[in-house]
Short mmCIF file of C-alpha atoms and ligand atoms in Angstrom, two decimals:
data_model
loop_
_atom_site.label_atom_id
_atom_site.label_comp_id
_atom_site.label_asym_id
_atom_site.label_seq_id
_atom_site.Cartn_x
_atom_site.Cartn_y
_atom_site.Cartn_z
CA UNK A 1 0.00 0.00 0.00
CA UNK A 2 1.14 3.45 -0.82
CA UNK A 3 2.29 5.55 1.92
CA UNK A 4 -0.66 8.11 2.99
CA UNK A 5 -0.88 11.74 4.25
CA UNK A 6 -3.92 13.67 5.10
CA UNK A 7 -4.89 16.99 5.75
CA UNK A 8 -8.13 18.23 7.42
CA UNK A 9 -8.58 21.92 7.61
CA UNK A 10 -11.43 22.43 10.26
CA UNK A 11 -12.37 25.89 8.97
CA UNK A 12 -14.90 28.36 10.16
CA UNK A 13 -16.64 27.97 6.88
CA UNK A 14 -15.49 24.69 5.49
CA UNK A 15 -14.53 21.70 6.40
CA UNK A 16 -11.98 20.30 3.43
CA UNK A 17 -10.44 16.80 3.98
CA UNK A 18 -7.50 16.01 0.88
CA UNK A 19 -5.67 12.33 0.64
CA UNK A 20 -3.07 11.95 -0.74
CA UNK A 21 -0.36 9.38 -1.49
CA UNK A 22 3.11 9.62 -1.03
CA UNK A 23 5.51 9.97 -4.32
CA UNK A 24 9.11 9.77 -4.93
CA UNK A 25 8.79 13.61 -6.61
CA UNK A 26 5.76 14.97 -4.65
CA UNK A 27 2.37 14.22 -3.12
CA UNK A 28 -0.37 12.98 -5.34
CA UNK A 29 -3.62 13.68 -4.58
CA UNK A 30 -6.42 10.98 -4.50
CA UNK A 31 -9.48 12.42 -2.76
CA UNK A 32 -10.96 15.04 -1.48
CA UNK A 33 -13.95 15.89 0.51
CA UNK A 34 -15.46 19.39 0.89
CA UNK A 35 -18.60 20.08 3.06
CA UNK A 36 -19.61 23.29 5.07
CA UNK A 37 -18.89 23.32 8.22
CA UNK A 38 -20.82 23.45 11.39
CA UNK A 39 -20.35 24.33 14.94
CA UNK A 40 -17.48 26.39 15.06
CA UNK A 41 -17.33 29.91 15.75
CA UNK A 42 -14.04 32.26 14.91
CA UNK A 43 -12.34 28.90 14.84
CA UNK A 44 -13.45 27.95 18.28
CA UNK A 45 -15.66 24.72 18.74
CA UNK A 46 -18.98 25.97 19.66
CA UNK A 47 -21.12 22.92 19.04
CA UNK A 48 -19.15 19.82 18.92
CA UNK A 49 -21.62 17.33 17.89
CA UNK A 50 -22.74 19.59 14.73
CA UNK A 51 -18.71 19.90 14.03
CA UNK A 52 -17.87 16.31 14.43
CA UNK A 53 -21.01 15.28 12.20
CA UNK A 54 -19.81 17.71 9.85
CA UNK A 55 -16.20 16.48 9.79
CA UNK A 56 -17.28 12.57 9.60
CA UNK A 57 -19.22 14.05 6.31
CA UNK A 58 -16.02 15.49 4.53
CA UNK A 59 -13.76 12.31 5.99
CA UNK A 60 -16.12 10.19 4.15
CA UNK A 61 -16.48 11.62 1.30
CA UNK A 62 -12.39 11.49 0.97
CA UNK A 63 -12.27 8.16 1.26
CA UNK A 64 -14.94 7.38 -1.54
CA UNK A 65 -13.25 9.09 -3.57
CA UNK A 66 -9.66 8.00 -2.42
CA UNK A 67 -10.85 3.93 -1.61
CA UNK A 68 -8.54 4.60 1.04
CA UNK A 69 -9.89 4.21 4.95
CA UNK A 70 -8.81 7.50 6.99
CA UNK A 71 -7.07 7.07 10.14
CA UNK A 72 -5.51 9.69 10.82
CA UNK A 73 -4.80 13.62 9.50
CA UNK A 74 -2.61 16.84 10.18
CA UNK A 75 -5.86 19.18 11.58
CA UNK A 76 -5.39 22.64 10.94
CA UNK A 77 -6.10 24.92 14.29
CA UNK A 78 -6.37 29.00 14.55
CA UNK A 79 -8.45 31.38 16.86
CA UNK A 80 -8.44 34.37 19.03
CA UNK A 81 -7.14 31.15 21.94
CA UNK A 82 -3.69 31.25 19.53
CA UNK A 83 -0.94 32.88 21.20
CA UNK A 84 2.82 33.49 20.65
CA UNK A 85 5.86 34.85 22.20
CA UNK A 86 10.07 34.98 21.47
CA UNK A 87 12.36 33.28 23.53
CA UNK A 88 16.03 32.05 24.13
CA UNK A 89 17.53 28.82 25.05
CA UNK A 90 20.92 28.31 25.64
CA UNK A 91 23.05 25.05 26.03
CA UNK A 92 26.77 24.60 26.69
CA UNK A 93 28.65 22.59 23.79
CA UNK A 94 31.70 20.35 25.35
CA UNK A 95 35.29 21.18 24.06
CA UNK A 96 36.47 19.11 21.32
CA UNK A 97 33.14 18.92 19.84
CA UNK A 98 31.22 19.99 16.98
CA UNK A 99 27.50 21.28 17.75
CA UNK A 100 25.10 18.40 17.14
CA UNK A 101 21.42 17.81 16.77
CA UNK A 102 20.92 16.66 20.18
CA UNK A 103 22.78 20.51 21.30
CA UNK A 104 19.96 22.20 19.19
CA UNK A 105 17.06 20.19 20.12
CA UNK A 106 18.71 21.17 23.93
CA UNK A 107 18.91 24.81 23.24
CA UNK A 108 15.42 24.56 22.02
CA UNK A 109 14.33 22.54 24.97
CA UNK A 110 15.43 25.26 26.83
CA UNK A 111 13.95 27.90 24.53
CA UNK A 112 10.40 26.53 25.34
CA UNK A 113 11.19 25.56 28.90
CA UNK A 114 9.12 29.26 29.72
CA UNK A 115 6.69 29.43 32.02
CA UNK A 116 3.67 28.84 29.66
CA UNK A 117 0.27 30.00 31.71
CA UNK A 118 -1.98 27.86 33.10
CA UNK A 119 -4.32 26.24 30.96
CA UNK A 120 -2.13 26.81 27.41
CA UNK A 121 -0.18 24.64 26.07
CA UNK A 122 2.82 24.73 23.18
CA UNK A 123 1.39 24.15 19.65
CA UNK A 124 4.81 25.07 17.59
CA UNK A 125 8.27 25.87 18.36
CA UNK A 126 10.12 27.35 15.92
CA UNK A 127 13.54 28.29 15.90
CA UNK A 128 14.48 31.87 13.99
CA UNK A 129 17.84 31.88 14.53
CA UNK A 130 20.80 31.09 16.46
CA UNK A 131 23.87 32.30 17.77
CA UNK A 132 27.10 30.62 18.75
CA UNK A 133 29.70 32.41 20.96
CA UNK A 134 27.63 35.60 20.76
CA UNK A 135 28.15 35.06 16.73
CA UNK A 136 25.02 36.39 15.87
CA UNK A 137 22.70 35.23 13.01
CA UNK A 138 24.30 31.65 12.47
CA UNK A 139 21.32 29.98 10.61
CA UNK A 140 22.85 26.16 10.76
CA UNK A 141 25.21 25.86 13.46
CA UNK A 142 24.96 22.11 13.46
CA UNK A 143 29.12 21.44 12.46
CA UNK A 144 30.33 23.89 13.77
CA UNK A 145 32.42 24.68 16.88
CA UNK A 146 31.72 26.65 19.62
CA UNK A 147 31.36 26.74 23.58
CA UNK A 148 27.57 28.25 23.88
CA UNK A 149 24.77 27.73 21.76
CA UNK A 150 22.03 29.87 21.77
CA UNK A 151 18.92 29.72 19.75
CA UNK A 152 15.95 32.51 19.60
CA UNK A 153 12.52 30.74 19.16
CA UNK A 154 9.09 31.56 18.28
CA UNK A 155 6.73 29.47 20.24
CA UNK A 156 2.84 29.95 19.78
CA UNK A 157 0.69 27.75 22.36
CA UNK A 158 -2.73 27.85 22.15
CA UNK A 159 -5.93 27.54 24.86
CA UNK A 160 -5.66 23.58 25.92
CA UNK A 161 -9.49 23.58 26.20
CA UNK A 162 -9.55 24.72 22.51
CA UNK A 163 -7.39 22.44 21.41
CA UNK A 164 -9.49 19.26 23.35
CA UNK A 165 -12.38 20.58 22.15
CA UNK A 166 -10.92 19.96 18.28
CA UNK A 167 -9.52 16.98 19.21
CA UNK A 168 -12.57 15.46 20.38
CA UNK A 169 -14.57 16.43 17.83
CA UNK A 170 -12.06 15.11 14.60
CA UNK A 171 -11.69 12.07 17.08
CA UNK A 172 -15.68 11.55 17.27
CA UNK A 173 -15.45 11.24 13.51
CA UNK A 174 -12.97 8.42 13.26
CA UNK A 175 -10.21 10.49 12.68
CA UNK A 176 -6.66 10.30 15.27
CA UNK A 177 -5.08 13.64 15.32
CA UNK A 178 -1.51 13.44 14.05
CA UNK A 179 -0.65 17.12 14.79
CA UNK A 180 -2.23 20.24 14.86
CA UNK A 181 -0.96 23.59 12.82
CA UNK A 182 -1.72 26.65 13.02
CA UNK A 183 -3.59 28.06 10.08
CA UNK A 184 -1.07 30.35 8.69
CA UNK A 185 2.06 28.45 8.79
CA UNK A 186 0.19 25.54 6.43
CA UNK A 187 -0.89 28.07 4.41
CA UNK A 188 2.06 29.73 3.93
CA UNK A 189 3.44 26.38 3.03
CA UNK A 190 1.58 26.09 0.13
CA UNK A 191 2.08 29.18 -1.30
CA UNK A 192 5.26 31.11 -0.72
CA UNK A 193 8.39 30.13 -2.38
CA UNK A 194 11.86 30.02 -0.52
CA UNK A 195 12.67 33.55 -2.41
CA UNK A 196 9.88 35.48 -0.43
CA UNK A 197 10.47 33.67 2.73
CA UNK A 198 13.80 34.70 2.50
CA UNK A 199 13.42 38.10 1.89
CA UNK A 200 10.44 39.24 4.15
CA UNK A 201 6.81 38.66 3.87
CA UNK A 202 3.89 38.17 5.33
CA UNK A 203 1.29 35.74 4.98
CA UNK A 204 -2.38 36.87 4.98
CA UNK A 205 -5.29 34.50 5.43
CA UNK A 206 -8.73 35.79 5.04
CA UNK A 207 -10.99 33.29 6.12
CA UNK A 208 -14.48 32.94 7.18
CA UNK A 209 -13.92 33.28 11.21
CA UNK A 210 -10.79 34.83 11.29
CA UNK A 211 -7.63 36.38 9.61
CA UNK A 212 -4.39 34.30 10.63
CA UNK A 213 -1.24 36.58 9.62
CA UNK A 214 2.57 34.81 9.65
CA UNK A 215 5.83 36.62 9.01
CA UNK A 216 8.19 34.57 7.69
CA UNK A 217 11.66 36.33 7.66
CA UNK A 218 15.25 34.74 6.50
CA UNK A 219 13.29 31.59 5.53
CA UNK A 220 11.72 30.75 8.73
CA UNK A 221 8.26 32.32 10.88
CA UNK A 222 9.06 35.43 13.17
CA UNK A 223 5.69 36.37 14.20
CA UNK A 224 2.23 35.06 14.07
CA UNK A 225 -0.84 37.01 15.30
CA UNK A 226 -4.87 36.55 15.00
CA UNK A 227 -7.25 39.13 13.86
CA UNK A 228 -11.04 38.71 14.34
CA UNK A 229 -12.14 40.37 11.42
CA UNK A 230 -12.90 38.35 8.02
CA UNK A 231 -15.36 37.50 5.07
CA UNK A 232 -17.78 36.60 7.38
CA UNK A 233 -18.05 40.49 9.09
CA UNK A 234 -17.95 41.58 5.41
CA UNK A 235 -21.33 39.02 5.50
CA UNK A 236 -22.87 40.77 8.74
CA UNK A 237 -22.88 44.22 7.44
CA UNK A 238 -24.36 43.39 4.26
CA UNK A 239 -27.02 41.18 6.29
CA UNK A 240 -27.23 44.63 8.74
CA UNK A 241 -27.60 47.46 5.95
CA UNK A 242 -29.36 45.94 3.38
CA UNK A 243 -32.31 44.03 5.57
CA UNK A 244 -31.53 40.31 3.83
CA UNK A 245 -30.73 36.78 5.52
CA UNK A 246 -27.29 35.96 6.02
CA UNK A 247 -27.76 33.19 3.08
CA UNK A 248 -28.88 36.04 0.50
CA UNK A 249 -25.90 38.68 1.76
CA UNK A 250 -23.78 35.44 0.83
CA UNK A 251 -24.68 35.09 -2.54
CA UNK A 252 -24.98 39.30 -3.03
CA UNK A 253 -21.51 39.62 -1.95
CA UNK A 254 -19.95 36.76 -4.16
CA UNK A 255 -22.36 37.99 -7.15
CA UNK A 256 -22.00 41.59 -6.83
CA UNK A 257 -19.26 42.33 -4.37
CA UNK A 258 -16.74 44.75 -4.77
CA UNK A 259 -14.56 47.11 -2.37
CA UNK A 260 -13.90 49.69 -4.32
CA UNK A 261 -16.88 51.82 -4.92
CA UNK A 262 -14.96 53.63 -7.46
CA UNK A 263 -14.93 50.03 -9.85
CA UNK A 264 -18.25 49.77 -9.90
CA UNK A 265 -20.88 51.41 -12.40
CA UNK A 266 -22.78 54.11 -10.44
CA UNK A 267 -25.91 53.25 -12.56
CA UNK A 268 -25.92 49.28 -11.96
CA UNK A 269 -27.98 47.43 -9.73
CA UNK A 270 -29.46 44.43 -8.51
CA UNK A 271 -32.68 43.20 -6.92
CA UNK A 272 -33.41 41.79 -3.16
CA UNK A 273 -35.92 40.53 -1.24
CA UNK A 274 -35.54 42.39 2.13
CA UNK A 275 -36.92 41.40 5.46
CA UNK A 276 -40.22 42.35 6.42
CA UNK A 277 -41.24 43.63 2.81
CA UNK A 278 -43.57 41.71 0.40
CA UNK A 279 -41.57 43.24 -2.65
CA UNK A 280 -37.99 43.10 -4.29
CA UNK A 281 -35.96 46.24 -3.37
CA UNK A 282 -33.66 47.92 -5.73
CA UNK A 283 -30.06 48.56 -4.50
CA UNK A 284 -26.99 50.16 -6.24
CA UNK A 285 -24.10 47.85 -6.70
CA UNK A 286 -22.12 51.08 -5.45
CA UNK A 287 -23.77 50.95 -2.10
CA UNK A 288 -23.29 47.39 -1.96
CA UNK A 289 -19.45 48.55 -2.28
CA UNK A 290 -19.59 51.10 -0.18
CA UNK A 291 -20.11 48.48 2.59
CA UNK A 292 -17.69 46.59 1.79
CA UNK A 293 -14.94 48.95 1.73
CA UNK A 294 -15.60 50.03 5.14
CA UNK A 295 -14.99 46.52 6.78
CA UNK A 296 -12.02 45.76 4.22
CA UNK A 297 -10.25 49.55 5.20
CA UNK A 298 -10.97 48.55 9.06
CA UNK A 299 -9.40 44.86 8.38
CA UNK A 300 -5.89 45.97 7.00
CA UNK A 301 -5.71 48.78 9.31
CA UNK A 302 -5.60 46.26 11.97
CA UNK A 303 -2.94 44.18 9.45
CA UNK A 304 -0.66 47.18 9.65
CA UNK A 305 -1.53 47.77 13.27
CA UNK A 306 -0.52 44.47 14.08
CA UNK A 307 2.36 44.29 11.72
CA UNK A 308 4.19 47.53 12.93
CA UNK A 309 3.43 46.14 16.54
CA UNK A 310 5.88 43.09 15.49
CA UNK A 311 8.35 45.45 14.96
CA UNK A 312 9.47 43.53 11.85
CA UNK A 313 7.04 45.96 9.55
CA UNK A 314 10.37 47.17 7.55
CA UNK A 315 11.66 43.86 6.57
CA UNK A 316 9.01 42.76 4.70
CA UNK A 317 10.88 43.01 1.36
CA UNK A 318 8.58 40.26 -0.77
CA UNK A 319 5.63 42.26 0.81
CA UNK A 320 2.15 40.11 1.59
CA UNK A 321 0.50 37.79 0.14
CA UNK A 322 -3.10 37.54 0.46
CA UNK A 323 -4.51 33.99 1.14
CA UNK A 324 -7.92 32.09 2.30
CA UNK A 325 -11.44 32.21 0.78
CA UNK A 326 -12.06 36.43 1.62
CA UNK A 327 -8.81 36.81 -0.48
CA UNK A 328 -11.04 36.56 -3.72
CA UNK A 329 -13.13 39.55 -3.07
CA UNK A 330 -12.76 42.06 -6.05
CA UNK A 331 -10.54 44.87 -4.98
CA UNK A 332 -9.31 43.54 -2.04
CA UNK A 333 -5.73 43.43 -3.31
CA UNK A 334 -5.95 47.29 -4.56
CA UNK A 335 -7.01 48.23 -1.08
CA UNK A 336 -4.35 46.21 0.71
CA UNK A 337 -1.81 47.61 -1.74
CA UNK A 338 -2.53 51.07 -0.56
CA UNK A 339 -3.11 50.42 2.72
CA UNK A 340 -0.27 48.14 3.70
CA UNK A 341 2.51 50.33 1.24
CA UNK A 342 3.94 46.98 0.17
CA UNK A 343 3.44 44.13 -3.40
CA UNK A 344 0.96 42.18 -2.79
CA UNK A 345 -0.31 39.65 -4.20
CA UNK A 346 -2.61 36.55 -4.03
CA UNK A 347 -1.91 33.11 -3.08
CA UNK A 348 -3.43 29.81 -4.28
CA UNK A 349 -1.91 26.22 -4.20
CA UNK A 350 0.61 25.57 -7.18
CA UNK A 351 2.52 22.36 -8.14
CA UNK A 352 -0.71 20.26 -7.41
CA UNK A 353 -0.49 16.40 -8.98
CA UNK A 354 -3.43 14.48 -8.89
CA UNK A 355 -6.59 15.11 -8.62
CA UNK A 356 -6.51 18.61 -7.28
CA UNK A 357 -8.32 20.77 -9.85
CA UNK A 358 -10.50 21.73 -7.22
CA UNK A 359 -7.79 22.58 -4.63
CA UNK A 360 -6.28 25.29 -6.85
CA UNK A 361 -8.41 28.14 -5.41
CA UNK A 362 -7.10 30.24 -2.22
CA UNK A 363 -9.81 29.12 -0.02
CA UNK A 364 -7.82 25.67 -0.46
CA UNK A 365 -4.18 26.94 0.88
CA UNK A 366 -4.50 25.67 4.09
CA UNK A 367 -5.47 22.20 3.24
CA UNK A 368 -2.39 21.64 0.78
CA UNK A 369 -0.05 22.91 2.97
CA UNK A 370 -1.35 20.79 5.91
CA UNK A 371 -0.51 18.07 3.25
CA UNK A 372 3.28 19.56 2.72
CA UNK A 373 3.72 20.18 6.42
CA UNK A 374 2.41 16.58 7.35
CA UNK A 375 5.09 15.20 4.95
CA UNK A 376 7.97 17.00 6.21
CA UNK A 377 7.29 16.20 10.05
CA UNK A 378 6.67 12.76 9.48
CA UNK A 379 9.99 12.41 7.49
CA UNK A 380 11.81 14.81 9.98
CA UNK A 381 10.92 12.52 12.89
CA UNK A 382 11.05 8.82 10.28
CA UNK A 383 8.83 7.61 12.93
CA UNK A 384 5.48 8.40 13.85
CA UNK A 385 4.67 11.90 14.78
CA UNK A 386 2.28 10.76 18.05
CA UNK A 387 5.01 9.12 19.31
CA UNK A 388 7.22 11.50 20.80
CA UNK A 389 5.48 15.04 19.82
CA UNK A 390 8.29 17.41 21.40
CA UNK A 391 11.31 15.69 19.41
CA UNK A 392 8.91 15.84 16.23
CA UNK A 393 8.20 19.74 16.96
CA UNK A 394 12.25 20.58 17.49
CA UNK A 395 12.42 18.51 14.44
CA UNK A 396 10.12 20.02 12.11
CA UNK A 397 11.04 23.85 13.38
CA UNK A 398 14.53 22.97 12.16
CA UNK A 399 13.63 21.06 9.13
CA UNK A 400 10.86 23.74 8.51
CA UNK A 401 12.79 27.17 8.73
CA UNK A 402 16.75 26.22 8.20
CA UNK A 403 17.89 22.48 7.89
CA UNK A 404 15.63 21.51 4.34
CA UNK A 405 16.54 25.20 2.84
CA UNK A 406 20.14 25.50 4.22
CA UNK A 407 22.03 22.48 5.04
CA UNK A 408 24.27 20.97 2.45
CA UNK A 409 22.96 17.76 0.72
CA UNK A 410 26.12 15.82 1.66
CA UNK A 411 25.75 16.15 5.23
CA UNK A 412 26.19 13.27 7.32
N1 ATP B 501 -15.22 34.32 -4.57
C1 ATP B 501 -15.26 34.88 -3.37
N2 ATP B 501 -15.31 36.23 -3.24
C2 ATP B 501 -15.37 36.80 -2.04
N3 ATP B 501 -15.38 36.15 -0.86
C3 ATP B 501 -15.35 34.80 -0.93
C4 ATP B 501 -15.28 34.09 -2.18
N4 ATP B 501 -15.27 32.77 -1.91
C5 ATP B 501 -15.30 32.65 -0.57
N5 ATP B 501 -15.37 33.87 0.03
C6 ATP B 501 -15.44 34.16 1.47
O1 ATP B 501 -14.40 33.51 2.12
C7 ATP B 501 -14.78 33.20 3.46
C8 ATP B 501 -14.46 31.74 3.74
O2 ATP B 501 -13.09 31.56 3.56
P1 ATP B 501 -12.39 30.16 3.87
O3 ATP B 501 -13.01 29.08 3.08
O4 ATP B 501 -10.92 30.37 3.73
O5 ATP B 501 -12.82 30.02 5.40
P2 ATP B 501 -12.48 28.91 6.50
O6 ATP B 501 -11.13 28.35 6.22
O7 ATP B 501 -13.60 27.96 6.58
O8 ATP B 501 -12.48 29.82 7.80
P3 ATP B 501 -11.37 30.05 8.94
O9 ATP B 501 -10.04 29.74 8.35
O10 ATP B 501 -11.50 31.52 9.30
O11 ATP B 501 -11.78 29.18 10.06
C9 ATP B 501 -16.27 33.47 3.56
O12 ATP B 501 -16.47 34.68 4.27
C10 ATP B 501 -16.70 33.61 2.09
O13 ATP B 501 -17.75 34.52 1.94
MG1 MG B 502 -9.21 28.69 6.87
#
């Protein structure tokens, strides 16, 4: 049998489930199963039966389509729970030595050996960089010599009751939860190549519950924050202003939706039945846009807010990249342009084998790269990654951020 990996992104608005196998040049994928999702709320579980049911229902349909039976899957996790902080570790290196693995994955012990508060727990630990000797901005020191190894980690934990809440509903479903990732760091997986990493940028996903942002900076994650604004706020206030259900704003804002007022044709319009009225109302697509420029301007001003509070806002140098199912709204890449003062651009899943014509749509960028991170942990710890979760999460920060882009191929 071929070897498996599955991805199950546990999204606000969807629930997407992707198979695939294993191959000697790159994942193939062999099914997928896409249902709305139910009983979550800004990516916290809020009805865990109605989430599980809805999970089983995209598991299943995977494995129709797959004739594979799913055990297990990378589950994606984000939230206003998520948290993350910088740290240090240091370890000593004895004389005569070369730094090893085991003198990172002690440095990084000691990176995450902060006093996390009660009721958290550590959902990533990833190193940024390290210094040896107080030789700043050594990005593989495994080789080398030195007396004091110091590395500077991000580590994001997240709400424990959050993250048993997920657990037990994928679990509920059949599913075993290899690992959970935080939103943006699959996503960015998918879509950035190693040039952008390298040179600065930020990853921007727009869901339906929330907007997950990740800096990645000299090819590895700096900062991660949450933002509770997305698509579905952009929703709300149509719902609000225009009288209609939340289904109908849905379709209006897909079918008409713009945020730039200026875009649109001042004369066009479009019919809706409002609440409370027995007749079709009239509205201008430029009111309709009106709208939703408000909530989009209010969303990346809290980007830059957020990004200038990482302190990191003038090394983006590949600028963002705009990600998640809210990315698509028409406009929103002008606005972000001239809000943010940096390129950006939009981000889908590329280099997909299989069949993944589906997948190829930014709403779909978390999924794949739950795929690409699954693959790389499970080969960075060559065992199972349930086993012995801290040595897989040393493992995969290094692998992640500097061992698969910077260590020689001939190393031992
Ligand atoms: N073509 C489109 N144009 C505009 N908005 C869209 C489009 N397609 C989807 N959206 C919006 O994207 C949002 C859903 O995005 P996505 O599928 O990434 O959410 P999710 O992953 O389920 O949520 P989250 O990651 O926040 O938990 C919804 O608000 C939806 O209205
Ligand atoms: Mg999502």
């Amino acid at each position: 049998m071929n070897e498996l990996v599955v991805g199950l992104d546990v999204g606000t608005n969807k629930i997407c489930t992707v198979v695939a196998e294993v191959r000697t040049d790159d994942i193939f994928v062999v099914g997928v199963g896409i249902e709305p999702s139910q009983g979550m709320k800004k990516g916290i579980v809020s009805d865990i039966n109605s989430l599980s049911r809805a999970i089983s229902a995209s598991v299943h349909k995977a494995e129709r389509m797959s004739g594979y039976e799913i055990e297990r899957a990378f589950v994606s996790v984000a939230g206003n729970h998520i948290s993350s902080v910088n740290s240090r570790g240091v370890t000593g290196i004895p004389t005569q030595r070369s730094v090893s693995m085991d003198d990172v994955e002690k440095a990084m012990e000691a990176a995450r050996a902060i006093a996390i508060p009660h009721g958290r727990e550590v959902l990533h630990v990833v190193p940024r960089s390290f210094s040896l000797d107080g030789q700043e901005k050594v990005r593989s020191p495994i080789g080398m010599h030195g007396f004091r190894l110091e590395v500077e980690a991000h580590i994001i934990t997240a709400s424990s009751t959050s993250l048993a809440n997920l657990e037990q509903a994928v679990e509920s479903a059949g599913v075993f939860v290899d690992r959970f990732i935080l939103n943006p760091l699959a996503s960015g997986e998918a879509i950035l190549t190693d040039a952008e990493r390298d040179m600065g940028v930020v990853v921007i996903d727009i869901g339906g519950g929330t907007t997950d942002l990740a800096i990645f900076i000299d090819g590895t994650v700096w900062h991660t924050v949450v933002i509770p604004v997305s698509g579905s706020h952009v929703t709300n206030d149509i719902t609000h202003v225009i009288r209609i259900s939340a289904e109908d704003a849905e379709s209006v804002k897909l079918k008409y939706g713009c945020a730039i007022p200026k875009k649109v044709d001042s004369l066009e319009t479009f019919i809706v039945q409002p609440f409370g009225e027995g007749y079709p109302t009239e509205i201008k697509r430029r009111d309709l846009a009106l709208v939703i420029e408000a909530r989009v301007e209010e969303l990346f001003e809290k980007v830059l807010q957020e990004i200038k509070r990482s302190g990191y806002d003038g090394l983006l140098r590949a600028g963002a990249v705009l990600t998640g199912g809210g990315s698509q709204l028409d406009g929103l890449k002008e606005i972000a342009e001239s809000i943010l003062q940096m390129p950006v651009r939009i981000g889908k899943p590329e280099r997909l084998t299989g069949m993944a014509d589906s997948l190829k749509s930014p709403s779909f960028s978390t999924s794949i790269g739950l795929l690409r991170m699954g693959l790389m942990m499970d080969s960075a710890s060559g065992q199972n990654t349930q086993d012995n979760p801290t040595l897989n999460l040393n493992l995969w920060g290094m692998l992640q951020g500097l061992f698969r882009r910077f260590i020689p191929d001939d190393r031992e």
